[in-house]
XYZ file of C-alpha atoms in Angstrom:
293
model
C 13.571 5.001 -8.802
C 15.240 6.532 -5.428
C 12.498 8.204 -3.386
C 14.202 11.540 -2.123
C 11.274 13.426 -1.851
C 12.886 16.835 -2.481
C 9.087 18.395 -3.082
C 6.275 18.000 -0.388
C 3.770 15.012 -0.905
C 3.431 11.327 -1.281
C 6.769 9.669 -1.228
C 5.531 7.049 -4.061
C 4.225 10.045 -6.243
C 7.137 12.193 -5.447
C 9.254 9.437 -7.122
C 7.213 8.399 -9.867
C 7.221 12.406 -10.725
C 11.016 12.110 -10.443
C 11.591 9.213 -12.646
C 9.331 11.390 -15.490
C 11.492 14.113 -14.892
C 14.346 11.791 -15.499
C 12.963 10.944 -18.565
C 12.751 14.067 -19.965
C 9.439 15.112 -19.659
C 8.384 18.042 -18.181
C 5.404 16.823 -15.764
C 4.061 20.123 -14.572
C 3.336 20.958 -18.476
C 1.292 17.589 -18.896
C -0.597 18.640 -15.529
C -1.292 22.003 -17.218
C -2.575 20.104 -20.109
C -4.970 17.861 -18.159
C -5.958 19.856 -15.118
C -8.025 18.526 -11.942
C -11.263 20.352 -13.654
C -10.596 18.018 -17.201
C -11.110 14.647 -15.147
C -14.118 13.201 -15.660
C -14.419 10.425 -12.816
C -11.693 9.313 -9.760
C -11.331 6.317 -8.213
C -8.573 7.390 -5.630
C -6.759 4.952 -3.851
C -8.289 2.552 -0.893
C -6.701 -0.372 1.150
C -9.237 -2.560 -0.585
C -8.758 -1.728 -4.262
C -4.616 -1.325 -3.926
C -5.041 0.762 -6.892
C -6.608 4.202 -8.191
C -7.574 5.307 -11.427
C -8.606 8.612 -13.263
C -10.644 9.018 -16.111
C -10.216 12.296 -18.957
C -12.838 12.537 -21.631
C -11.178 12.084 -25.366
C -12.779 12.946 -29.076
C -13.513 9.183 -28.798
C -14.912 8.333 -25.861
C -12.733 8.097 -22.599
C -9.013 7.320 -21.279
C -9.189 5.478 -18.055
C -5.144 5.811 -16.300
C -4.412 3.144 -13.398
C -1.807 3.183 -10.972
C -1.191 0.828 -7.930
C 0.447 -2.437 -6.136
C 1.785 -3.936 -9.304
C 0.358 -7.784 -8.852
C -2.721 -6.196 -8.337
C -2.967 -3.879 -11.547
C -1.245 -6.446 -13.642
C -3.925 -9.188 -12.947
C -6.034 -6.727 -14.328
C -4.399 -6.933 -17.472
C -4.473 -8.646 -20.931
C -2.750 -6.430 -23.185
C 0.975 -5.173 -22.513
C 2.959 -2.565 -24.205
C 6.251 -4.437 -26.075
C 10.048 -3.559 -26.622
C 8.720 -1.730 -29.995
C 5.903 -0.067 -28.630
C 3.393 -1.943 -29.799
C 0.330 -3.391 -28.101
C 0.386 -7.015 -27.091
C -1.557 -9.881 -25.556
C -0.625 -10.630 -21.835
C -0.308 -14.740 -22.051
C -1.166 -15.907 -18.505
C 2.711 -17.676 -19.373
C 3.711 -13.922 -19.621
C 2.044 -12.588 -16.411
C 3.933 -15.354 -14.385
C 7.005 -14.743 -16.110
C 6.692 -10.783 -15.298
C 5.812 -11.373 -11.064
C 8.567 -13.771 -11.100
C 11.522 -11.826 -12.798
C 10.281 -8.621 -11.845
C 7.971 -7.654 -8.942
C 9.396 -10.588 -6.996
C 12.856 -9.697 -7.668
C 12.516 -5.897 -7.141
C 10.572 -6.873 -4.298
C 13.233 -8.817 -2.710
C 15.690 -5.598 -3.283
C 12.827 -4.020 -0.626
C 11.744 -2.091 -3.724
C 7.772 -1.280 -3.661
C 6.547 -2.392 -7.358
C 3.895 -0.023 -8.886
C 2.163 -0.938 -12.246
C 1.051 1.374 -14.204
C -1.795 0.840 -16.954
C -4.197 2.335 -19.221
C -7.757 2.021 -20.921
C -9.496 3.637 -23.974
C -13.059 2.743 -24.502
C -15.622 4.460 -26.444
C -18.968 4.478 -24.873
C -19.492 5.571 -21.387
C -19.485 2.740 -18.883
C -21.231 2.197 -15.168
C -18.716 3.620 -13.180
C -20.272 2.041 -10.109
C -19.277 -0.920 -11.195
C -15.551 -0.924 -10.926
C -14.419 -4.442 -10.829
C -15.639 -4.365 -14.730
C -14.291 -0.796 -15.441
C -11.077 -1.415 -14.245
C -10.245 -4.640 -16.040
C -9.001 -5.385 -19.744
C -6.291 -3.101 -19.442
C -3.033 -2.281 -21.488
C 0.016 -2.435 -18.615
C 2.325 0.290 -19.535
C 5.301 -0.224 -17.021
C 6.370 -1.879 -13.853
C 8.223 0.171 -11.563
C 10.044 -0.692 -8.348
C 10.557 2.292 -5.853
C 13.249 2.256 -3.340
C 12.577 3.941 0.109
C 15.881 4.145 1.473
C 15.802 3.055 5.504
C 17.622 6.079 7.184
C 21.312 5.449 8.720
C 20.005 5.475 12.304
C 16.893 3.905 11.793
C 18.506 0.157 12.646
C 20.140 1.556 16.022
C 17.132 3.287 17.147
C 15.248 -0.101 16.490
C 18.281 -1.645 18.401
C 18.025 0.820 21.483
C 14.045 0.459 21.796
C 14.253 -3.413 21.934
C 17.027 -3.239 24.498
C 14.691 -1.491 26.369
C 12.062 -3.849 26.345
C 10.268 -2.231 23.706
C 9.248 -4.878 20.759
C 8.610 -3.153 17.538
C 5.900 -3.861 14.589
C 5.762 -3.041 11.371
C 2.387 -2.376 9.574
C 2.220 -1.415 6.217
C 0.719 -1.718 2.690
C 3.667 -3.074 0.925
C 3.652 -6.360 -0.266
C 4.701 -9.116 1.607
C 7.998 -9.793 0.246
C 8.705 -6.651 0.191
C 7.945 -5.833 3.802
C 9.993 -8.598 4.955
C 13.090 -7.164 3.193
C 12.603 -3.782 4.753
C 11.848 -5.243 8.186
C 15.280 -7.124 7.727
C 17.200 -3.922 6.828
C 15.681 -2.044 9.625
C 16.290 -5.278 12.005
C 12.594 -5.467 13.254
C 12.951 -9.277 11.502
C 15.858 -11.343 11.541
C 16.736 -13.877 9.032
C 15.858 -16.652 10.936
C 12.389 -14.891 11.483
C 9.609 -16.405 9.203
C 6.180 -18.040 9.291
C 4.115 -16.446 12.095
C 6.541 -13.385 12.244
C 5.105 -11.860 9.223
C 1.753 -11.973 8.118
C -0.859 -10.304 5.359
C -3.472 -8.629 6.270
C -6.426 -10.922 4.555
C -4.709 -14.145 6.725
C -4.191 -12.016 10.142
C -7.484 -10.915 9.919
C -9.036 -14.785 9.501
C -6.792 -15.819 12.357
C -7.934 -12.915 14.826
C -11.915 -13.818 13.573
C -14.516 -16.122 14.570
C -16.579 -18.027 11.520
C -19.072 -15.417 12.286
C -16.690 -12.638 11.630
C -16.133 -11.302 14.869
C -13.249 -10.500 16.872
C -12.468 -13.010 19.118
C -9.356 -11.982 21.919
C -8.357 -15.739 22.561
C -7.443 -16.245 19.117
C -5.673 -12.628 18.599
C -3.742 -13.754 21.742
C -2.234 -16.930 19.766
C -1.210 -14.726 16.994
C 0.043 -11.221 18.374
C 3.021 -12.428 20.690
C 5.324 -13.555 17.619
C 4.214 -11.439 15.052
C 6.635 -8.711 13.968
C 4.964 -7.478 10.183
C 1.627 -7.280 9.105
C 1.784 -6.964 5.202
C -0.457 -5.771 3.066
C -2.771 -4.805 6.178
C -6.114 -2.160 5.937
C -6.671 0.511 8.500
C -8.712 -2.288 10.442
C -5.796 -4.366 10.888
C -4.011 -1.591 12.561
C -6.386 -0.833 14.379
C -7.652 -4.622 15.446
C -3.825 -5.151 16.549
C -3.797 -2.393 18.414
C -6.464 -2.726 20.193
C -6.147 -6.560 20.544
C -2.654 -6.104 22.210
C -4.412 -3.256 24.761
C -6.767 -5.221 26.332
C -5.138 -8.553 25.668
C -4.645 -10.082 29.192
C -1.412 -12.116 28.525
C 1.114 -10.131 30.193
C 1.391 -9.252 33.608
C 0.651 -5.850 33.121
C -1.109 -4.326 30.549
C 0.651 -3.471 27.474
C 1.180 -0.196 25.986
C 0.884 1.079 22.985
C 2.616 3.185 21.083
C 1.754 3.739 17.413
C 3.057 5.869 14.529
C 1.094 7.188 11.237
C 1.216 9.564 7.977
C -2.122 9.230 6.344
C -5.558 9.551 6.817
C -6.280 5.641 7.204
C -4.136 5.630 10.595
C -6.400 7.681 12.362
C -8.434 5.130 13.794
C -5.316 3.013 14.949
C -3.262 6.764 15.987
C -6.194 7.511 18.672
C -7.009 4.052 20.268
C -3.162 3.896 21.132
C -1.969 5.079 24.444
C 0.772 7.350 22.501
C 0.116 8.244 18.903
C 3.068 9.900 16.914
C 0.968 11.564 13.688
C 3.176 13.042 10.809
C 2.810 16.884 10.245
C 0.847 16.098 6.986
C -1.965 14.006 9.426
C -1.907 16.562 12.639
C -4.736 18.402 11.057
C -6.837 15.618 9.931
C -7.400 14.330 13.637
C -9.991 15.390 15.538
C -9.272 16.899 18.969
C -11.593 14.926 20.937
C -11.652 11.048 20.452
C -14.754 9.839 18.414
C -17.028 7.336 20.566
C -16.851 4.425 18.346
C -14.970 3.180 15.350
């Protein structure tokens, strides 16, 4: 599936709305079906979950639909649709076979792999308790979505590191995925590896004492050579960020510049000395900075 994002929105729902279309199925007639009022509970999506689910009442009980980073979703799996429809038992030999051959290998293409799953169940469960609500569930499809990197995109990267400008990518993707963007855009050369590009979970133990506090020595070890941050929260943007600011390494203090298109870049957007905030965010930020974070 080709992100083009002819209609306004999320990029990854913009596509996966594209590929039903493609399908022949007419989405805005299923929506009118199962309106916003018909769902019954939402779990939308956080950097912590990587996935988000919504729940319709049915004459049996309830339908629980989940959508998200496709290792993630998967593992949460034990059934599987087959090639004839029918439901199947997910073999731990299966899931292995299915990160390998698929969300690896669509991964390496720099495509982002979404899973998408379902859930019937007939009496009501604690919602609180998500970890349990969200598991034992039927994976429908694996999708990889490609986000093509824009013609000048690689010489604007070019230009800004002649200049002296070293560029980072953050994002949510998975790891092997992020490094084959970072390659295409040339913010990560081939020879690049290893400290270059990091997730979140193992940036965030580096940059922490045992105690779970930031410590700036350690950041200071880590931030020079690193070029992605995979996987990463909104705290891991906005550690680095603020790590590299007051980071006494370099002669002169570095500045930050920092780019963003959702919500969960605000924090990161306003502690950097020049934040660059997508239309879609401009009215989420507040005008004057917040005191703390």
């Amino acid at each position: 599936v080709v992100s083009t994002q002819s209609t306004g929105g999320n990029k990854t729902e913009c596509a996966l709305l594209q590929f039903v279309g493609e399908l022949g199925e007419d989405y805005e007639a299923i929506r009118k079906q199962n309106t916003e009022e018909d769902f019954y509970k939402v779990y939308t999506f956080n950097s912590k979950r990587k996935c988000m689910a919504t729940v319709l009442k049915t004459e049996t009980g309830f339908r629980i639909f989940v959508k998200g980073a496709a290792e993630v979703v998967l593992g949460r799996c034990n059934h599987i649709i087959g090639e004839d429809g029918s439901d199947v038992g997910l073999t731990a030999k299966t899931y292995e076979r299915l990160v390998e051959e698929v969300i690896e290998s669509m991964a390496n293409d720099a495509l982002r792999t979404i899973c998408v799953a379902y859930k019937d169940i007939t009496e009501e469960p604690d919602w609180e308790d998500e970890d349990a609500t969200l598991r034992k569930l039927t994976c429908i499809s694996i999708v990889g979505i490609e986000d093509p990197v824009r013609p000048e995109v690689p010489e604007a990267i070019i230009s800004c590191q002649k200049a002296g400008v070293t560029i980072r990518m953050v994002t949510g993707d998975n790891l092997i995925t992020a490094r084959s963007i970072a390659r295409k855009c040339g913010i990560l050369t081939v020879e690049q590896d290893g400290g270059n590009i990091l997730e979140g979970k193992t940036f965030s133990k580096l940059v922490h004492d045992d105690n779970g506090a930031f410590n700036q020595d350690k950041f200071d070890l880590v931030w020079p050579s690193l070029r992605v941050l995979a996987r990463s929260s909104p705290s891991d943007k906005f550690v680095l960020v603020t790590g590299i600011i007051n980071s006494k390494l370099s002669k002169n203090r570095e500045v930050v510049a920092v780019t963003g298109d959702g919500t969960n870049d605000a924090p990161a957007l306003k502690a950097a000395d020049v934040g660059f905030a997508w239309e879609s965010l401009v009215q989420m930020l507040p005008r004057t900075p917040p005191t703390s974070y």
